[in-house]
Coordinates of C-alpha atoms and ligand atoms in Angstrom, one line a residue:
M1 CA 96.8 56.2 124.5
A2 CA 93.4 56.1 125.9
G3 CA 93.3 52.5 124.8
D4 CA 96.1 51.8 127.3
W5 CA 94.4 53.3 129.9
F6 CA 91.2 51.5 129.3
E7 CA 93.2 48.1 129.2
R8 CA 94.6 48.7 132.4
A9 CA 91.7 50.2 134.1
L10 CA 89.8 46.8 132.7
G11 CA 92.5 44.7 134.5
V12 CA 91.3 46.3 137.9
I13 CA 87.8 47.8 137.6
P14 CA 85.1 46.2 136.4
G15 CA 84.2 47.4 132.8
G16 CA 87.2 49.7 133.3
V17 CA 84.7 52.5 134.9
N18 CA 83.3 53.5 138.0
S19 CA 79.8 54.3 136.7
P20 CA 78.1 51.9 133.7
V21 CA 77.4 54.7 131.4
R22 CA 80.8 56.1 131.0
A23 CA 82.0 52.8 129.4
F24 CA 80.4 54.0 125.8
G25 CA 78.4 50.6 126.0
S26 CA 75.3 52.2 124.4
V27 CA 77.3 53.8 121.9
G28 CA 80.1 51.5 121.1
G29 CA 83.8 52.1 121.3
Q30 CA 86.4 52.7 123.9
P31 CA 85.9 55.9 126.5
F32 CA 88.7 58.4 126.2
F33 CA 90.3 59.5 129.9
T34 CA 90.0 63.0 131.2
T35 CA 93.0 64.4 132.6
R36 CA 91.9 68.0 133.0
A37 CA 88.9 70.1 132.4
E38 CA 88.5 73.8 132.1
G39 CA 85.0 75.9 131.4
A40 CA 82.9 73.8 128.5
H41 CA 85.9 71.8 127.6
L42 CA 87.6 68.1 128.7
Y43 CA 91.0 67.3 127.5
D44 CA 91.9 63.8 127.4
T45 CA 95.3 61.4 127.8
N46 CA 95.8 62.2 124.2
G47 CA 95.6 65.8 124.3
N48 CA 92.3 65.8 122.6
R49 CA 90.0 68.7 123.6
Y50 CA 86.3 68.1 123.6
L51 CA 83.2 70.6 123.7
D52 CA 81.4 69.1 126.9
Y53 CA 77.9 68.6 126.9
V54 CA 77.8 66.1 129.7
Q55 CA 79.0 68.3 132.5
S56 CA 79.7 65.4 135.0
W57 CA 76.3 64.2 134.0
G58 CA 74.8 67.8 135.1
A59 CA 76.7 68.1 138.5
V60 CA 78.8 71.0 136.8
I61 CA 76.8 74.3 135.6
L62 CA 79.5 77.0 135.7
G63 CA 81.7 75.3 133.7
H64 CA 84.5 73.0 134.9
A65 CA 87.4 74.5 137.4
H66 CA 85.2 77.9 137.8
P67 CA 87.7 80.1 139.8
A68 CA 84.9 80.7 142.6
V69 CA 84.5 76.7 143.1
V70 CA 88.1 76.1 142.9
E71 CA 89.0 79.0 145.8
A72 CA 86.4 77.6 147.7
I73 CA 87.2 74.2 148.0
A74 CA 90.9 75.1 148.3
Q75 CA 90.2 77.5 151.3
A76 CA 88.2 74.5 152.8
A77 CA 90.7 72.0 152.5
T78 CA 93.3 74.0 154.4
R79 CA 91.2 73.6 157.3
G80 CA 90.6 70.1 157.0
T81 CA 88.7 67.7 154.5
S82 CA 86.0 65.9 157.2
Y83 CA 85.2 66.2 161.0
G84 CA 82.3 64.1 161.3
T85 CA 80.7 67.2 163.8
P86 CA 78.2 69.6 162.7
T87 CA 79.6 72.7 160.6
T88 CA 78.4 75.9 159.9
A89 CA 78.6 75.5 156.3
E90 CA 76.1 72.6 156.4
V91 CA 73.4 75.1 158.0
E92 CA 74.2 78.0 155.6
L93 CA 73.8 75.6 152.6
A94 CA 70.6 74.2 154.2
E95 CA 69.3 77.5 154.4
A96 CA 70.4 78.6 150.8
I97 CA 68.8 75.6 149.6
R98 CA 65.5 76.4 151.3
E99 CA 65.6 80.1 150.2
R100 CA 65.6 78.6 146.7
M101 CA 62.8 76.1 147.5
P102 CA 60.9 77.1 149.9
A103 CA 59.0 73.6 150.2
L104 CA 62.3 72.3 151.6
E105 CA 61.3 73.2 155.3
K106 CA 63.8 70.6 156.6
I107 CA 66.8 69.4 154.9
R108 CA 69.1 66.2 155.2
L109 CA 72.5 66.2 153.4
V110 CA 73.9 63.0 152.3
S111 CA 76.4 62.0 149.4
S112 CA 74.7 60.8 146.4
G113 CA 71.5 61.1 144.6
T114 CA 71.2 57.5 145.3
E115 CA 71.2 57.8 149.1
A116 CA 68.9 60.7 148.9
A117 CA 66.3 58.6 147.2
M118 CA 66.8 55.2 149.1
T119 CA 66.2 57.8 152.2
A120 CA 63.0 59.5 150.7
V121 CA 61.8 55.8 150.4
R122 CA 62.3 54.7 153.8
L123 CA 61.2 58.0 155.2
A124 CA 57.8 58.1 153.1
R125 CA 57.3 54.6 154.4
G126 CA 58.2 55.2 158.3
A127 CA 56.1 58.6 158.0
T128 CA 53.0 57.1 156.7
G129 CA 53.2 53.7 158.0
R130 CA 52.8 52.4 154.4
A131 CA 54.7 50.1 152.0
K132 CA 53.8 50.7 148.4
I133 CA 56.2 53.1 146.3
V134 CA 55.0 54.3 143.0
K135 CA 57.6 55.0 140.2
L136 CA 57.4 55.8 136.7
A137 CA 59.1 53.6 133.9
G138 CA 62.0 55.4 132.4
C139 CA 62.6 57.6 135.5
Y140 CA 65.9 57.0 137.3
H141 CA 66.5 57.8 141.1
G142 CA 69.7 55.8 141.7
H143 CA 70.6 52.2 142.2
L144 CA 68.6 51.6 145.5
D145 CA 67.2 48.1 145.2
A146 CA 63.4 49.5 145.5
L147 CA 63.4 51.4 142.6
L148 CA 65.7 49.0 140.3
V149 CA 62.3 47.5 138.9
A150 CA 61.2 46.8 135.2
A151 CA 57.4 47.6 134.5
G152 CA 55.8 44.5 134.0
S153 CA 53.1 44.2 131.6
G154 CA 50.0 46.4 132.0
V155 CA 49.6 50.0 133.2
A156 CA 49.9 49.7 136.8
T157 CA 52.1 46.7 137.6
L158 CA 53.9 45.6 140.5
G159 CA 57.5 45.6 139.9
L160 CA 60.0 42.9 138.6
P161 CA 63.7 43.1 139.5
G162 CA 65.3 45.5 137.1
S163 CA 68.7 44.3 138.0
A164 CA 70.4 40.9 138.9
G165 CA 70.7 40.8 142.7
V166 CA 67.3 42.7 143.5
T167 CA 65.0 40.2 145.0
A168 CA 61.4 40.0 144.1
G169 CA 60.6 40.5 148.0
T170 CA 62.4 44.2 147.4
V171 CA 60.3 45.4 144.7
A172 CA 57.2 43.6 145.4
D173 CA 55.8 46.6 147.0
T174 CA 57.1 49.0 143.9
I175 CA 54.5 50.0 141.5
V176 CA 55.4 50.8 138.0
C177 CA 53.6 53.3 135.8
P178 CA 54.3 54.6 132.5
Y179 CA 55.2 58.4 132.7
N180 CA 53.0 60.9 131.4
D181 CA 49.9 58.9 132.0
L182 CA 47.6 59.7 134.7
D183 CA 45.1 57.2 134.1
A184 CA 47.9 54.3 134.9
V185 CA 48.2 56.5 138.1
D186 CA 44.6 56.3 138.7
A187 CA 44.7 52.6 138.4
A188 CA 47.4 52.0 140.9
F189 CA 45.7 54.1 143.7
A190 CA 42.1 52.5 142.8
E191 CA 44.0 49.2 143.6
H192 CA 46.7 49.9 146.3
G193 CA 45.4 53.6 147.1
D194 CA 45.5 53.0 151.1
D195 CA 48.9 51.4 151.0
I196 CA 50.7 54.0 149.0
A197 CA 53.4 55.9 150.6
A198 CA 54.7 57.8 148.0
L199 CA 55.1 58.3 144.4
L200 CA 58.5 59.4 142.8
V201 CA 58.9 61.5 139.8
E202 CA 61.2 63.2 137.6
P203 CA 59.6 66.5 137.2
V204 CA 61.2 66.8 133.8
A205 CA 62.2 63.1 133.0
A206 CA 66.1 63.2 131.8
N207 CA 67.2 59.3 132.0
M208 CA 65.1 58.3 129.0
G209 CA 66.3 61.1 127.1
L210 CA 64.7 64.6 127.6
V211 CA 61.0 64.1 128.1
A212 CA 58.9 67.0 129.4
P213 CA 55.7 66.5 131.3
L214 CA 52.4 66.8 129.3
P215 CA 50.6 70.1 130.5
G216 CA 48.7 69.2 133.7
Y217 CA 50.8 65.7 134.3
L218 CA 52.7 67.0 137.4
Q219 CA 49.7 68.8 139.1
G220 CA 47.4 65.7 138.3
L221 CA 50.1 63.4 140.3
A222 CA 50.2 65.8 143.2
E223 CA 46.6 66.0 143.4
R224 CA 46.1 62.4 143.2
C225 CA 49.0 61.7 145.9
R226 CA 47.1 64.2 148.1
R227 CA 43.8 62.7 147.9
H228 CA 45.1 59.4 148.8
G229 CA 47.3 60.6 151.8
A230 CA 50.6 59.4 149.7
L231 CA 53.4 61.5 149.7
F232 CA 54.3 63.4 146.4
V233 CA 58.2 63.1 146.0
V234 CA 60.0 64.9 143.2
D235 CA 63.4 63.8 142.1
E236 CA 65.3 67.2 141.4
V237 CA 68.5 65.7 141.3
I238 CA 69.1 66.5 137.6
T239 CA 66.5 69.8 137.5
G240 CA 67.4 71.1 141.1
F241 CA 68.9 74.4 140.6
R242 CA 69.6 73.5 137.0
V243 CA 66.2 74.2 134.9
A244 CA 65.7 77.4 137.3
R245 CA 66.8 79.2 140.5
G246 CA 64.4 77.1 142.5
G247 CA 64.4 74.0 140.2
A248 CA 61.5 72.2 138.3
Q249 CA 59.3 73.1 141.3
A250 CA 59.5 76.8 140.6
L251 CA 59.1 76.3 136.8
Y252 CA 55.8 74.2 137.2
D253 CA 54.7 75.6 140.6
L254 CA 54.7 72.5 142.6
R255 CA 54.9 72.4 146.4
P256 CA 55.9 68.5 146.8
D257 CA 55.9 66.8 150.3
L258 CA 59.4 65.9 149.9
T259 CA 62.5 66.6 147.3
I260 CA 65.5 64.8 146.3
F261 CA 68.5 66.9 144.9
G262 CA 72.0 66.6 144.2
K263 CA 74.5 67.2 141.2
V264 CA 74.4 71.3 141.0
A265 CA 73.9 71.4 144.7
G266 CA 77.3 70.0 145.3
G267 CA 79.3 71.9 142.8
G268 CA 80.6 68.9 141.3
L269 CA 81.8 67.4 144.6
P270 CA 79.9 64.3 146.2
L271 CA 76.6 65.9 147.9
A272 CA 73.0 65.3 147.9
G273 CA 70.2 65.3 149.7
L274 CA 66.2 65.5 150.5
G275 CA 64.0 68.0 152.1
G276 CA 60.2 68.8 152.4
R277 CA 57.5 69.2 155.0
A278 CA 58.8 69.4 158.6
D279 CA 56.8 67.1 160.0
V280 CA 57.7 64.2 157.4
M281 CA 61.4 65.3 157.9
D282 CA 61.4 65.2 161.4
H283 CA 60.7 61.4 161.3
L284 CA 64.3 61.1 160.7
A285 CA 66.8 60.0 163.6
P286 CA 68.1 61.6 165.8
L287 CA 64.6 63.2 166.1
G288 CA 62.2 60.3 164.8
P289 CA 62.3 56.6 164.2
V290 CA 63.5 56.7 160.7
Y291 CA 67.1 55.7 160.6
Q292 CA 69.6 57.1 158.4
A293 CA 73.3 58.4 158.4
G294 CA 76.2 59.0 156.8
T295 CA 80.2 59.9 157.4
L296 CA 80.6 62.3 154.9
S297 CA 77.2 63.8 155.0
G298 CA 77.5 67.6 154.7
N299 CA 81.1 67.3 153.8
P300 CA 82.9 70.6 154.5
L301 CA 84.5 70.6 150.9
A302 CA 81.3 69.9 149.4
T303 CA 79.2 72.1 151.1
A304 CA 81.8 74.6 150.2
A305 CA 81.7 74.0 146.4
G306 CA 77.9 73.7 146.6
L307 CA 77.5 77.3 148.3
A308 CA 80.2 78.7 145.9
T309 CA 78.0 77.0 142.9
L310 CA 74.7 78.2 144.2
S311 CA 76.1 81.9 144.9
V312 CA 77.1 82.4 141.2
L313 CA 73.8 81.3 140.0
D314 CA 71.6 84.1 139.7
D315 CA 68.4 84.7 137.7
A316 CA 70.5 86.1 134.8
A317 CA 72.6 83.1 134.9
Y318 CA 69.9 81.2 134.4
G319 CA 68.5 83.3 131.5
R320 CA 72.0 82.9 129.6
I321 CA 72.0 79.4 129.9
T322 CA 68.7 78.8 128.9
Q323 CA 69.4 81.1 125.9
S324 CA 72.3 78.9 125.2
A325 CA 70.4 75.7 125.5
R326 CA 67.8 77.3 123.0
R327 CA 70.4 78.1 120.3
L328 CA 71.7 74.6 120.9
A329 CA 68.3 73.3 120.3
E330 CA 67.5 75.3 117.3
G331 CA 70.7 74.7 115.7
L332 CA 70.5 70.9 116.1
S333 CA 66.9 70.8 114.8
V334 CA 67.9 72.6 111.7
A335 CA 71.2 70.7 111.1
L336 CA 69.2 67.4 111.5
E337 CA 66.1 68.6 109.3
T338 CA 68.6 69.9 106.5
S339 CA 69.7 66.7 106.2
G340 CA 66.2 65.3 105.8
V341 CA 67.2 63.0 109.2
V342 CA 63.9 62.1 111.1
A343 CA 64.9 63.6 114.6
T344 CA 63.1 65.4 117.7
V345 CA 65.1 67.7 119.5
T346 CA 63.5 68.9 122.8
Q347 CA 64.5 71.6 125.1
V348 CA 63.4 72.3 128.8
A349 CA 64.9 75.6 130.0
T350 CA 68.6 74.9 130.4
L351 CA 68.2 71.0 129.5
V352 CA 68.5 69.8 125.7
G353 CA 67.7 66.2 124.4
V354 CA 67.8 64.6 120.7
F355 CA 65.8 61.7 119.7
F356 CA 66.4 60.0 116.2
G357 CA 62.6 59.6 115.6
P358 CA 59.2 61.0 116.3
A359 CA 58.2 63.0 119.4
V360 CA 58.6 60.9 122.6
H361 CA 56.6 61.1 125.7
D362 CA 57.4 58.0 127.9
Y363 CA 59.8 55.3 128.2
E364 CA 58.0 52.9 125.7
S365 CA 58.4 55.6 123.1
A366 CA 62.0 56.4 123.8
K367 CA 62.8 52.9 123.3
T368 CA 61.5 53.0 119.4
A369 CA 64.0 55.9 118.7
D370 CA 66.9 54.9 116.5
H371 CA 69.6 54.5 119.2
E372 CA 72.0 53.1 116.7
R373 CA 71.8 56.4 114.6
Y374 CA 72.5 58.3 117.5
A375 CA 75.6 56.2 118.3
R376 CA 76.7 57.3 114.6
F377 CA 75.9 60.9 115.6
F378 CA 77.6 60.6 118.7
H379 CA 80.9 59.3 117.2
G380 CA 80.7 62.0 114.5
L381 CA 80.3 64.8 116.9
L382 CA 83.2 63.0 119.1
E383 CA 85.5 63.0 116.2
R384 CA 84.8 66.5 115.7
G385 CA 85.6 67.4 119.3
V386 CA 82.0 67.5 120.7
Y387 CA 81.4 65.3 123.3
F388 CA 77.4 64.5 123.9
A389 CA 76.1 62.1 126.1
P390 CA 77.3 58.6 125.4
S391 CA 73.7 57.3 125.4
G392 CA 70.4 58.4 123.5
Y393 CA 68.6 57.8 127.0
E394 CA 70.6 60.9 128.8
T395 CA 70.3 64.4 128.3
L396 CA 72.3 67.4 127.1
F397 CA 73.6 69.9 129.7
C398 CA 74.2 73.5 128.9
G399 CA 76.1 75.6 131.5
L400 CA 77.5 79.0 132.1
A401 CA 80.8 78.4 129.8
H402 CA 78.6 77.5 126.7
D403 CA 78.5 80.8 124.9
D404 CA 77.4 81.6 121.3
T405 CA 81.0 80.5 120.1
T406 CA 80.8 77.4 121.5
I407 CA 77.2 76.6 120.8
D408 CA 77.7 77.6 117.0
E409 CA 80.9 75.5 117.1
T410 CA 78.7 72.6 117.9
V411 CA 76.0 73.5 115.4
A412 CA 78.4 73.3 112.6
A413 CA 79.8 70.1 113.6
A414 CA 76.1 68.6 113.9
F415 CA 75.8 70.1 110.3
A416 CA 78.8 68.0 109.3
V417 CA 77.7 65.1 110.9
A418 CA 74.3 65.2 110.1
A419 CA 75.0 64.6 106.4
T420 CA 76.7 61.5 107.0
L421 CA 73.6 60.0 108.9
Ligands
KE4_1 P1 73.8 59.4 142.2 O1 73.4 58.2 143.1 O2 74.4 59.0 140.9 O3 74.5 60.5 142.6 O4 72.3 60.0 141.6 C1 71.2 59.3 141.2 C2 70.1 59.9 140.5 C3 69.2 60.3 140.9 N1 67.9 60.8 140.4 C4 68.1 61.5 139.2 C5 67.2 62.1 138.5 C6 69.4 60.9 138.3 O5 69.5 61.3 137.2 C7 70.5 60.6 139.3 C8 71.9 60.3 138.4 N2 72.0 60.4 137.1 C9 72.9 59.7 136.5 C10 73.0 60.2 134.9 N3 71.6 60.4 134.2 C11 74.3 59.8 136.7 C12 75.4 59.1 135.6 C13 75.9 57.9 136.1 O6 74.8 56.9 136.4 O7 77.0 57.9 135.8

């Protein structure tokens, strides 16, 4: 039984999980343990089948165990698993990424989004000779100390440690502004302009629930960075190769100085990276003075999975996934409205979000949504075999395996659960 496995896990792994959000802390209850997955479905140790909208937090887009990805990994494994030397697949994957995101003139592969963000922060500071970093409240860029910050009071405040173990010193150069608020960014540049190395943003915020950028917001950020000589860094770990073939920078016509990517680019294996202006990226070792390294960077199995995934994702695929997301968003809206539940369903291309409350535009308003009601919605769906994100601060991922039948099954379950909310 799952409970037995959770008990066993608790005896050897902190919280029983290797990443906190998996523990269901935000929604209550105990997590199930997955034994296998296929297409849009997960299967747990009790043989239950779930329609999966977490899709490994966005790392899976073709559906689980897609034949092209499985074959690519299996083939690569017969040739060894890691060499610690350059390989042709790393070059081919970097070129495939640049073909989709031309702003990434040079690319460095790493093993996680956190590692990519950490490198981007160090690189921005090394390339500009400046210390300050601007981040936006509610955006998540991984668990690097410099960005584990809580916003102070006020609109452009120096960060306070956002986790135990993060010292005041490591966040002393981090400025936090509300998302979707250009005036706050103006205040930050007015006070610290010449010392701001970079501004990091999730172009579509997906870690405070799904929050779209207001019209002109992203362009406003880019323009302010340009005016003050700071690097405009977009975190496309979720949106990259997810919301469009060229990511959010294609959707919103952006040319970032640096881009962080991950998840889809690794096809579900540990791969992430950063890329951008060659004159900035060339500051990275061994070419330049900004050190960065990784034993498994560009791992042959991960690059094989990433190449296989990207090769399936043509514009028609994104069109199909976007249509599924639209069908899901519309169905959820009707289901919740029919039951008279106050909820806001958001959709950006292939991403869908649900807030129990009025429209959300930043982290403060995301926090005012009814997360207790979201927890009840989550468990009601889970009981009916539908697995939504176990937190109202996450996002729902549609993929190629979510067809009309699976979406309609989900919407039917949502109607049933909405009536109980
Ligand atoms: P990783 O270090 O977890 O590979 O990536 C960090 C990261 C960076 N940037 C963005 C926009 C991200 O969303 C993430 C990680 N996303 C979370 C879920 N929203 C991963 C799930 C987890 O923490 O277990």
